[in-house]
Coordinates of C-alpha atoms and ligand atoms in Angstrom, one line a residue:
X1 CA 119.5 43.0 120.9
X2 CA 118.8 46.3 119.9
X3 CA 118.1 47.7 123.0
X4 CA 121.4 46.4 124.1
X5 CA 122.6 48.2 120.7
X6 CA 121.3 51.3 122.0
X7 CA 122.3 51.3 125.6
X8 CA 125.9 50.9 124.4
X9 CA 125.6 54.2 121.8
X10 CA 124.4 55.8 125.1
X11 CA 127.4 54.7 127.2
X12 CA 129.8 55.7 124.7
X13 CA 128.2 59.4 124.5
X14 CA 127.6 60.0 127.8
X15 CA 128.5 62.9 129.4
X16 CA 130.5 60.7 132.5
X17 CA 133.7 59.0 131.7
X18 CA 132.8 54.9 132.0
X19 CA 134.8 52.4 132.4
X20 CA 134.4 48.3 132.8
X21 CA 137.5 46.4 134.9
X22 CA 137.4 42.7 135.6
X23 CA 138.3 41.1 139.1
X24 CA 142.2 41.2 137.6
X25 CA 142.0 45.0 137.4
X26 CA 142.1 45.2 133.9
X27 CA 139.6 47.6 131.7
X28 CA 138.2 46.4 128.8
X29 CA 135.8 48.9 127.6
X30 CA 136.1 52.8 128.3
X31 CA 133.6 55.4 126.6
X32 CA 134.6 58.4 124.4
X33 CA 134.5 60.8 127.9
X34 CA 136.7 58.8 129.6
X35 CA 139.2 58.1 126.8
X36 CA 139.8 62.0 125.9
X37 CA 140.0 63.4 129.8
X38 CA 142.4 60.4 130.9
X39 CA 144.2 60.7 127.5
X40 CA 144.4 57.2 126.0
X41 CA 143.0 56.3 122.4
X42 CA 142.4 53.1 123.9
X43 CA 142.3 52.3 127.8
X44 CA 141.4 48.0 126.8
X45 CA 144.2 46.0 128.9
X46 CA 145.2 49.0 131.4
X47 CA 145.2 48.6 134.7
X48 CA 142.7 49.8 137.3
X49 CA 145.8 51.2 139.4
X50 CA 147.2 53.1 136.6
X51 CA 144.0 55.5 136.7
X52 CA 143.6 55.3 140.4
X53 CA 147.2 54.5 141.9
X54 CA 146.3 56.2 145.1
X55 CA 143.2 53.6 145.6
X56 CA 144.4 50.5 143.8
X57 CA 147.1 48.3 144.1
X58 CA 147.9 45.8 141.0
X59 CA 148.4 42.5 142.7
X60 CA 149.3 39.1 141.4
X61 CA 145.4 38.3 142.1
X62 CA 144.4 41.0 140.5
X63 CA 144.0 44.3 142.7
X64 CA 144.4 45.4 146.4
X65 CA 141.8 48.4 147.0
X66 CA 140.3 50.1 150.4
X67 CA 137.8 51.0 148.4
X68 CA 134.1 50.4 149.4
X69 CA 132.0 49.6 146.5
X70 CA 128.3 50.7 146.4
X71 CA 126.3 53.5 145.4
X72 CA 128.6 56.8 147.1
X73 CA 130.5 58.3 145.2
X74 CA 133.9 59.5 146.8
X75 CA 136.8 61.8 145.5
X76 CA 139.5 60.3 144.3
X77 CA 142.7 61.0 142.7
X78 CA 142.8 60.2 138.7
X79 CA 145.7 59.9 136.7
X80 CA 146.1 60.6 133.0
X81 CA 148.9 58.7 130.6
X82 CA 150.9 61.7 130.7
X83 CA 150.8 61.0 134.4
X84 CA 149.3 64.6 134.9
X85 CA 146.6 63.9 137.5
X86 CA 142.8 65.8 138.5
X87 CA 140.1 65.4 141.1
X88 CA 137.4 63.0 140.2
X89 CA 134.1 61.8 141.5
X90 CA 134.2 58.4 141.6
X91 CA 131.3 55.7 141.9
X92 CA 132.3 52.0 141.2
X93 CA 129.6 49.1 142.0
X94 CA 130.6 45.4 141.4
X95 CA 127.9 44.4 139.1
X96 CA 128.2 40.6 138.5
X97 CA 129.9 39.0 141.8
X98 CA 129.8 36.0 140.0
X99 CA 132.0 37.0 137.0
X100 CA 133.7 40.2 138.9
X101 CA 132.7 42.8 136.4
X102 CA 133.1 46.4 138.2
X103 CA 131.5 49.5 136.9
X104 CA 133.1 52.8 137.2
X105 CA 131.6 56.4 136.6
X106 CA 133.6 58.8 137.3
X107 CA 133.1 63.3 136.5
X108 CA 136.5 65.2 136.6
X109 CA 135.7 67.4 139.4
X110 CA 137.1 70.8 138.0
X111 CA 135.4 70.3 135.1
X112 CA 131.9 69.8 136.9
X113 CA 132.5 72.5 139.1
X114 CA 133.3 75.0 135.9
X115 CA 130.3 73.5 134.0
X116 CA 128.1 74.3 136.8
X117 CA 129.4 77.8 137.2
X118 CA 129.0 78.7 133.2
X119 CA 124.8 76.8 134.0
X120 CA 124.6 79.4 136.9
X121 CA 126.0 82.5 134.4
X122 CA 124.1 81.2 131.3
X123 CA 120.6 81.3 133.8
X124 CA 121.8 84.7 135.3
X125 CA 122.0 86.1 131.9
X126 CA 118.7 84.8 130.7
X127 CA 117.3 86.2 133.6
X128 CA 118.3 89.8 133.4
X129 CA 117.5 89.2 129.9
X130 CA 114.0 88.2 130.4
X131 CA 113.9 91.2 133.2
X132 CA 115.2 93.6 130.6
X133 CA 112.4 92.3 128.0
X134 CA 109.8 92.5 130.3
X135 CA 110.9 96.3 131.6
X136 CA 111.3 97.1 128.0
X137 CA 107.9 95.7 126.7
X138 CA 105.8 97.4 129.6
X139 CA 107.9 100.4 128.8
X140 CA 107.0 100.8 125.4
X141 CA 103.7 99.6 125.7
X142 CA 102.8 102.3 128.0
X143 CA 104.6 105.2 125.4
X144 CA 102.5 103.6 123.1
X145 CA 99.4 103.9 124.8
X146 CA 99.4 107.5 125.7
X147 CA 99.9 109.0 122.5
X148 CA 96.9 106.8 121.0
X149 CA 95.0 107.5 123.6
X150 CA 95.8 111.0 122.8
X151 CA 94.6 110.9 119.4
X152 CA 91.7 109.1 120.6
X153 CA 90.3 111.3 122.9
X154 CA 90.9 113.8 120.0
X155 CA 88.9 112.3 117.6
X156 CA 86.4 111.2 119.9
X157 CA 85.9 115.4 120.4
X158 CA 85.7 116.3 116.6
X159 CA 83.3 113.4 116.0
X160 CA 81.1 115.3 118.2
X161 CA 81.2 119.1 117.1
X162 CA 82.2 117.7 113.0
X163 CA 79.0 118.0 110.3
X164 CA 80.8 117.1 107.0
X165 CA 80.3 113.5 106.6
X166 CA 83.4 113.3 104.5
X167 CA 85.9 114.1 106.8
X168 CA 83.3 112.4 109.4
X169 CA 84.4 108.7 107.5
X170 CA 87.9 110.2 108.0
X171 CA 87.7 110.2 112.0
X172 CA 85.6 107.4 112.4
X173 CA 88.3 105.5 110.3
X174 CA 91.2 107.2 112.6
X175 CA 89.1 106.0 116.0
X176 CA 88.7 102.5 114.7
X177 CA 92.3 101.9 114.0
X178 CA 93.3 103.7 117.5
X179 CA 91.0 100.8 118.9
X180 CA 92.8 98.5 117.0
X181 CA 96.2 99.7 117.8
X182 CA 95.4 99.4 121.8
X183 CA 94.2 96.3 121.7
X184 CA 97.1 95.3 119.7
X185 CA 99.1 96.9 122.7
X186 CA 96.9 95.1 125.5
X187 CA 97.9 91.7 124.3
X188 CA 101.3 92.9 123.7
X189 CA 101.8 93.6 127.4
X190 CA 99.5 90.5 128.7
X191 CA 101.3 88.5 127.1
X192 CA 104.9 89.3 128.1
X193 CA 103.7 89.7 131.7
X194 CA 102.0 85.9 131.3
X195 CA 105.6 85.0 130.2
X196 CA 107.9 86.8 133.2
X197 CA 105.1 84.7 135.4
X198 CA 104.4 88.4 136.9
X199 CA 100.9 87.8 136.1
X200 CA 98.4 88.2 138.9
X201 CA 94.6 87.7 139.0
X202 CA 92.3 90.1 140.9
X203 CA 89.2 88.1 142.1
X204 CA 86.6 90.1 143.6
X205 CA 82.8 89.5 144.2
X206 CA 80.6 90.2 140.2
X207 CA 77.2 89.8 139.1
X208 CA 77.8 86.7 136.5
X209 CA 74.8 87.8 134.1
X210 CA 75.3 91.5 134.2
X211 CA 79.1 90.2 133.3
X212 CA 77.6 88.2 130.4
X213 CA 75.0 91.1 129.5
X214 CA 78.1 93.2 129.0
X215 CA 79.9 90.4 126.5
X216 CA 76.9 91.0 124.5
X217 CA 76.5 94.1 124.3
X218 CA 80.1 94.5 122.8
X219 CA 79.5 92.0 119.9
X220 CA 76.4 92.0 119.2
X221 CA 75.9 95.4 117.3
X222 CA 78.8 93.3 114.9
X223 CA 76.8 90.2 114.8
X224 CA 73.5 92.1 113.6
X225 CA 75.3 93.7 110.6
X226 CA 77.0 90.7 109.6
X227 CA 73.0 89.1 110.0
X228 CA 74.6 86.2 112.4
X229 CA 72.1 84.5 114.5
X230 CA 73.4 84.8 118.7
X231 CA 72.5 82.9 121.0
X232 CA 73.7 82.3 124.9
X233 CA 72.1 80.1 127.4
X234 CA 73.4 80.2 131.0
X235 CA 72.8 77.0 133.5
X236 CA 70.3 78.3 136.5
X237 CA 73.2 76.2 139.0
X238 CA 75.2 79.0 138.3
X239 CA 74.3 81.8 140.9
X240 CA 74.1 85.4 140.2
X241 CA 77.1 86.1 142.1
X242 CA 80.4 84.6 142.2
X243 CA 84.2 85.1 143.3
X244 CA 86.6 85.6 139.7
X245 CA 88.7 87.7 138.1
X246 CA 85.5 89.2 136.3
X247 CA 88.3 91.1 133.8
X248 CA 90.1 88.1 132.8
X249 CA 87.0 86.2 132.4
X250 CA 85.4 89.2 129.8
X251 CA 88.7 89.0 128.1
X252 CA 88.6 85.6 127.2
X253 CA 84.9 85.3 126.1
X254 CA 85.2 88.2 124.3
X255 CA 88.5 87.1 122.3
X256 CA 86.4 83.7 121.5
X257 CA 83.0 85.9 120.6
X258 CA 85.5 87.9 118.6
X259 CA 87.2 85.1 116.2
X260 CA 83.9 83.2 116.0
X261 CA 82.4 86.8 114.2
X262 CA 85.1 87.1 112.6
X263 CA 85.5 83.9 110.8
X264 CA 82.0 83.5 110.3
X265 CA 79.9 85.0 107.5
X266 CA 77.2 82.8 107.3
X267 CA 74.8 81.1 110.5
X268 CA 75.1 81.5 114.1
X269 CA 77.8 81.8 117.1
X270 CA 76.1 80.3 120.1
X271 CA 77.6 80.8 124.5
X272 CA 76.2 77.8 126.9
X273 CA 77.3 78.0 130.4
X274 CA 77.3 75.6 132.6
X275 CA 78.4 74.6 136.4
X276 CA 80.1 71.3 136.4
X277 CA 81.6 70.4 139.6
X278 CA 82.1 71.7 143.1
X279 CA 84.9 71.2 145.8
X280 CA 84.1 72.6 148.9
X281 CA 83.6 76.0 148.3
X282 CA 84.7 76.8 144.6
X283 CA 82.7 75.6 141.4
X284 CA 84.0 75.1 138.3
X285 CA 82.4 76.7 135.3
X286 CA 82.1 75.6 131.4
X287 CA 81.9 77.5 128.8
X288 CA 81.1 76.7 125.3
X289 CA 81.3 79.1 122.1
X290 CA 80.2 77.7 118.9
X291 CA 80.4 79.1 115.4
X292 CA 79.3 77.9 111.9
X293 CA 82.2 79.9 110.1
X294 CA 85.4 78.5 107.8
X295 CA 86.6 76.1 110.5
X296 CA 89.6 74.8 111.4
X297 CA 91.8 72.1 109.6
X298 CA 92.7 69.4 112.0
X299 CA 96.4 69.7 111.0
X300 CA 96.4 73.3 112.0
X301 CA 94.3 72.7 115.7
X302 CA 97.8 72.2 117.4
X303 CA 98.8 75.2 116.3
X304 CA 96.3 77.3 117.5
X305 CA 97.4 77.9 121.2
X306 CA 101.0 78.6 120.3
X307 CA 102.0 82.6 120.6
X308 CA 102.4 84.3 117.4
X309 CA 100.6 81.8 115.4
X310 CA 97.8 81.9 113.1
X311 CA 96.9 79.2 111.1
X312 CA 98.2 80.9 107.3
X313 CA 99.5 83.9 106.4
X314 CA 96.8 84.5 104.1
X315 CA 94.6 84.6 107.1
X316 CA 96.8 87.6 108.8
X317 CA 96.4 89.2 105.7
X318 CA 92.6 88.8 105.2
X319 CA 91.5 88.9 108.6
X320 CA 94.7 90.3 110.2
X321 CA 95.7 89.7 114.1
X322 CA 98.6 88.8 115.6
X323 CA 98.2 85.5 116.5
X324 CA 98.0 86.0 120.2
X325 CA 94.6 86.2 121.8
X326 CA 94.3 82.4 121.5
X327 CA 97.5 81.9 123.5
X328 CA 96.6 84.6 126.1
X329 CA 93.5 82.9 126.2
X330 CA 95.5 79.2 127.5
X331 CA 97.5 81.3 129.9
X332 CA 94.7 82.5 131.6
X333 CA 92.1 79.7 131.8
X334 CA 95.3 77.7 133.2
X335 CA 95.6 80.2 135.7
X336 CA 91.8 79.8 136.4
X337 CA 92.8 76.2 136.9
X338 CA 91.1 75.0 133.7
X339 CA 91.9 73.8 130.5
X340 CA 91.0 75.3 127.2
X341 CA 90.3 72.6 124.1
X342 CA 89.1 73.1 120.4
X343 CA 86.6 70.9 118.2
X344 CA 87.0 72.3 114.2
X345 CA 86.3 70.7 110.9
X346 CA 87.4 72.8 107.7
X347 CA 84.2 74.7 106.8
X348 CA 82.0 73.3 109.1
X349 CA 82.5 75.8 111.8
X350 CA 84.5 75.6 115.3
X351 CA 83.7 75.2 118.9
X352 CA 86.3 76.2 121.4
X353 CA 85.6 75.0 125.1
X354 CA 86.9 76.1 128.6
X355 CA 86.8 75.5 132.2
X356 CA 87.9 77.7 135.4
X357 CA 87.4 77.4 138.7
X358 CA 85.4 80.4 140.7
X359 CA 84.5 81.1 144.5
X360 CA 81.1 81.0 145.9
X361 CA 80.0 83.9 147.7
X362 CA 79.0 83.2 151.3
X363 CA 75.2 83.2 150.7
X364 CA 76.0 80.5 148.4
X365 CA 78.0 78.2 149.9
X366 CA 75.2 76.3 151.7
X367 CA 73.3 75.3 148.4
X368 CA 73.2 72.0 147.5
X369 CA 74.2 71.6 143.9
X370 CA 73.2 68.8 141.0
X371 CA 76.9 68.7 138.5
X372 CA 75.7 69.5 135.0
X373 CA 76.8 67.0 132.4
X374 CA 79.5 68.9 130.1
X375 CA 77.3 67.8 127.0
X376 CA 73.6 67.6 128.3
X377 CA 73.3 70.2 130.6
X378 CA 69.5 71.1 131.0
X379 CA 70.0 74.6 130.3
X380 CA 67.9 77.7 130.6
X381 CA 67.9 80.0 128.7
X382 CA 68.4 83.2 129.6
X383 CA 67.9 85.7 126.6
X384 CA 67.9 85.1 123.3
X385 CA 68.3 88.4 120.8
X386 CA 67.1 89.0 117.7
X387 CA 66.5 85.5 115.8
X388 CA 64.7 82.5 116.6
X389 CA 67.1 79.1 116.8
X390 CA 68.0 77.7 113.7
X391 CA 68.5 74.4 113.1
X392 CA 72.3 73.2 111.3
X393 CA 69.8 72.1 108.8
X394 CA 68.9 75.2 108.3
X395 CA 72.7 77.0 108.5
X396 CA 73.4 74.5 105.7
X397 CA 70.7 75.4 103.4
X398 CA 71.9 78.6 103.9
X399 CA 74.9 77.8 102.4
X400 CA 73.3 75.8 99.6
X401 CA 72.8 78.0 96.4
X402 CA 69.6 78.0 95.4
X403 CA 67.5 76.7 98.4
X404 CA 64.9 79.6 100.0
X405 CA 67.1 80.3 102.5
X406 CA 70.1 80.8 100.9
X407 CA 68.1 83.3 98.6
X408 CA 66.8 85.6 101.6
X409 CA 69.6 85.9 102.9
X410 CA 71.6 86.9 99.7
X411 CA 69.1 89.1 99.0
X412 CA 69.7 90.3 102.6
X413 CA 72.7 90.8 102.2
X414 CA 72.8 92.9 98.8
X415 CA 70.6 95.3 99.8
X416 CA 72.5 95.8 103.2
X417 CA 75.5 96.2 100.6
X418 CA 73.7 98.6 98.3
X419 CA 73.0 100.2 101.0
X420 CA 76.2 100.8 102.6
X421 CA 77.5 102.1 99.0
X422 CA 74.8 105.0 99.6
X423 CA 75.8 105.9 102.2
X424 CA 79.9 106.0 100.8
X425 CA 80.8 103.4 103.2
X426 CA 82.5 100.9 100.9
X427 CA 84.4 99.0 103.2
X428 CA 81.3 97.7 105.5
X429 CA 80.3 97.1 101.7
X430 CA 83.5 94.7 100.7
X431 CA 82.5 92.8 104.5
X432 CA 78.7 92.0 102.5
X433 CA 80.8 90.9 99.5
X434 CA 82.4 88.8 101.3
X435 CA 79.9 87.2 103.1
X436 CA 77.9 87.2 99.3
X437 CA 81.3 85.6 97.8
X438 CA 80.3 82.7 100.0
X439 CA 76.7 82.5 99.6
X440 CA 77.1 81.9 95.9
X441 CA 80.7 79.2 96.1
X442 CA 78.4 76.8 94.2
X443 CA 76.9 79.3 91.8
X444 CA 76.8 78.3 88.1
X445 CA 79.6 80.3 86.4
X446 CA 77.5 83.3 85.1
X447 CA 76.7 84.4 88.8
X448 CA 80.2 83.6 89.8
X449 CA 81.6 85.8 86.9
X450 CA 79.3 88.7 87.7
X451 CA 80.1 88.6 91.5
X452 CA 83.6 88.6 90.6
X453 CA 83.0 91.9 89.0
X454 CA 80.6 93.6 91.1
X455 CA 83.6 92.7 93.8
X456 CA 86.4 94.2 91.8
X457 CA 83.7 97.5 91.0
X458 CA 83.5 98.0 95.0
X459 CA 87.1 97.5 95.5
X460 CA 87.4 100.8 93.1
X461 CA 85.3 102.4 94.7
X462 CA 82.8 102.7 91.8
X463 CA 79.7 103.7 91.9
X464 CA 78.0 103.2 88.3
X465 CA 79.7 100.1 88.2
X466 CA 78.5 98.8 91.2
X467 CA 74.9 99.4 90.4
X468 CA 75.5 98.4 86.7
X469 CA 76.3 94.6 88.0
X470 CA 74.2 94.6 91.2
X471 CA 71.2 94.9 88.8
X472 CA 72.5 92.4 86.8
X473 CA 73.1 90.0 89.6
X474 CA 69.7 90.4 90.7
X475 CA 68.0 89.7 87.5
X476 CA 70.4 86.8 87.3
X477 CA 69.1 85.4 91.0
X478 CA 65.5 86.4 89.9
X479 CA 65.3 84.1 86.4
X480 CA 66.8 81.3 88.8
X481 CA 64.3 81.1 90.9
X482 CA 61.0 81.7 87.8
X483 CA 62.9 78.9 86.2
X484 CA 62.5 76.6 89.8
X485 CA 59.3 77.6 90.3
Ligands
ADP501 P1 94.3 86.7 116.4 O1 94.5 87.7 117.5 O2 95.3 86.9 115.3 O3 92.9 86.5 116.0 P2 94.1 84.2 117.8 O4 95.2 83.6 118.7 O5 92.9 84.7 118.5 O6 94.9 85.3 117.0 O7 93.7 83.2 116.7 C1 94.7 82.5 116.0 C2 94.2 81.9 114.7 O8 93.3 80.8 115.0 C3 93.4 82.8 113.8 O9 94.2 83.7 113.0 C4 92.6 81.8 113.0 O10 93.4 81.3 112.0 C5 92.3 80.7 114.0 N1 91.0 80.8 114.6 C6 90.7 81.3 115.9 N2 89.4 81.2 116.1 C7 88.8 80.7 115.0 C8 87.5 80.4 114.6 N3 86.4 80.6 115.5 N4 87.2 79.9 113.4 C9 88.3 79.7 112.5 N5 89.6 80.0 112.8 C10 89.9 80.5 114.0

């Protein structure tokens, strides 16, 4: 009943004038289309012949017609009540023999033909549009990315030859936001190439370790002053040399390495890599990047892949971005032929997942080849830096006030702060406060309070204060743990 409810709504709004006749001729339904472009209010007891005199005659048994029914349409001539007439495409099938109930669609012609022409313009324009977008953006991008690079190379050149450590902070402050800005520039153009579809890949033989090697290097100087544990463990099926875009690849590990430091203050960001299928001579590759940061609320995963989005403002603001890299990221692993997928819970750290598909160079291609289960890959593993494997147990005691380990590394932590204010560089200090902010969330109020202010002291930029409640804060932490003991 309903569906018959809903199939008549559809009728009567189609785009096609409709119209029922009976085996007498006469209509007894016509939909809103064919009402307004033949010019009745109500077409119920007219004639077939009226609309098409031309093609049917009205008869005493109803109508006289050449007309062959079935599923062609054919032009005919149809006539409006004002007996002004237009060119119409005309289908009409004889639905029930039994009962003689015939079906006519019908498009006026003209019409069609005008509609078709303003679809053609409306894509011409969005064309050019895109075109002119696309020239613009690279345009810009590339004005942009001289003058930085200008000041870059500048400041690169005073760093060098400058002794005062004053103006020293100064430069090294300009040269981090010139890095900034031209990363902010490279995702900018990325992505509006992705979007014209003028993106091309550039496979060429690489050495898929030293590739790796290089990933780490870039993050991990990052991860050791946050004090993250990193880990990567590479499957031995992969071989040391393969067929990819080796660029596109970098990009996309390092954006993930990226986000995972920088939403994590507390744990470990783990890489496994691992070879899961082959077809003929191309394997596909899975990569896994883990983190034990703020997570992801499952309401917000969805949005994660869109362009321009990040999951709250107050996370542009804290962390800032531009919501992009996750969205260049899908673009390319698609183009790799693979899929890119998120696993998050709020505050219990993320694990974002890819595939792509590579080449095997020819002294490969005659190895046999065991597929790696996605999840229980044995892996090897093929360097691990600077801290030995910790257990989640372990990352949640961590984040436990009061337990050992949360202790050590708080204490880690604020000398690695104090220590920054030394040296004058208070905003590597506010990055320790933060992570400290999260090391004591369960705190009793005192320490909260106390934190609170030794934050606000760094914020100002003062020195007397900051020592003033640092010592406090220690003495605070040190009672704790006489009055556990
Ligand atoms: P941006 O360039 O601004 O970092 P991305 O597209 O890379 O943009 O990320 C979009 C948003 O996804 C981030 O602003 C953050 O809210 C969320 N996000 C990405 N990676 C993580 C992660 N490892 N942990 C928590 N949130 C993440």
């Amino acid at each position: 009943m309903n569906q018959n409810v809903d199939c008549i709504f559809h009728i009567e709004d189609a785009l096609e004038m409709i119209l029922l006749f009976d085996q007498m001729g006469i209509i007894s339904f016509a939909n809103a289309m064919a009402r307004k472009n033949l010019g009745y209010d109500s077409l119920c007891g007219v004639h077939i012949s009226e609309i098409f005199p031309n093609t049917f005659k009205s008869t005493e048994n109803g109508f006289e017609t050449d007309y062959s029914f079935g599923e062609e349409h054919q032009n005919l001539v149809a006539y409006r009540k004002n007996l002004t007439c237009f060119p119409a495409e005309v289908r009409i099938i004889n639905s029930d023999v039994s009962q003689g109930i015939y079906i006519c669609m019908a498009n006026d012609i003209l019409e069609k033909e005008y509609l078709n022409r303003e679809i053609e313009n409306v894509r011409q324009d969005a064309e050019h549009a895109l075109k002119v977008k696309s020239e613009f953006i690279a345009n810009v991008t590339h004005e942009l990315r001289t003058p930085v690079n200008g000041v870059l190379g500048n400041v690169k050149e005073l760093l060098a030859t400058e002794h005062d450590e004053h103006t020293k902070k100064s430069l090294r402050l300009i040269e981090r936001c010139c890095g900034d800005m031209n990363k902010i520039i490279n995702n900018i153009l990325d992505f509006s190439k992705l979007e014209a579809g003028k993106f091309t890949l550039e496979p060429r033989k690489f050495s898929f370790r030293n590739m790796l090697d290089y990933v780490r290097e870039n993050h991990i100087n990052k991860l050791n002053e946050k004090g993250l544990g990193f880990f990567m463990t590479i499957s031995p099926q992969i071989p040391e040399y393969i067929i990819g875009d080796e660029l596109r690849i970098t990009q996309i590990l390092n954006n993930l390495l990226s986000n995972a430091q920088k939403f994590t203050s507390v744990g470990k960001i783990t890489v496994e890599v691992l070879r899961t299928a082959r077809v003929n001579d191309k394997i596909e590759l899975f990569f896994i990047v883990s983190d034990t940061g703020i997570g992801i609320d499952s309401a917000d995963k969805s949005k994660l892949f869109q362009s321009f989005s990040q999951v709250d403002a107050s996370i542009s603001r804290k962390y800032g971005g531009t919501g992009l890299g996750l969205n260049i990221c899908k673009q390319l692993v698609e183009l790799m032929g693979g899929r890119i997928e998120v696993e998050s819970e709020k505050n219990r750290g993320s694990t974002f997942s890819f595939s792509i598909w590579v080449e095997l160079c020819d002294e490969d291609k005659n190895t046999s080849f065991q597929p790696a289960d996605k999840k229980q890959a044995s892996l090897s593993t093929s360097f691990i830096q600077n801290y030995s494997e910790k257990g989640s147990n372990e990352t949640d005691n961590i984040k436990r006030y009061g337990t050992a380990e949360n202790r050590e590394n708080l204490k880690r932590n604020m000398s690695k702060m104090i220590l920054c204010i030394e040296m004058d560089n208070w905003e590597k200090a506010e990055m320790f406060m933060d992570v400290i902010k999260q090391l004591t969330e369960n705190a009793p109020s005192d320490v909260s309070r106390t934190i609170l202010k030794l934050k606000m002291a760094i914020q100002k930029e003062n020195y007397d204060k900051v020592i003033a409640e640092y010592n406090a804060l220690g003495k605070m932490i040190e009672s704790e743990v006489q009055q556990t003991v």
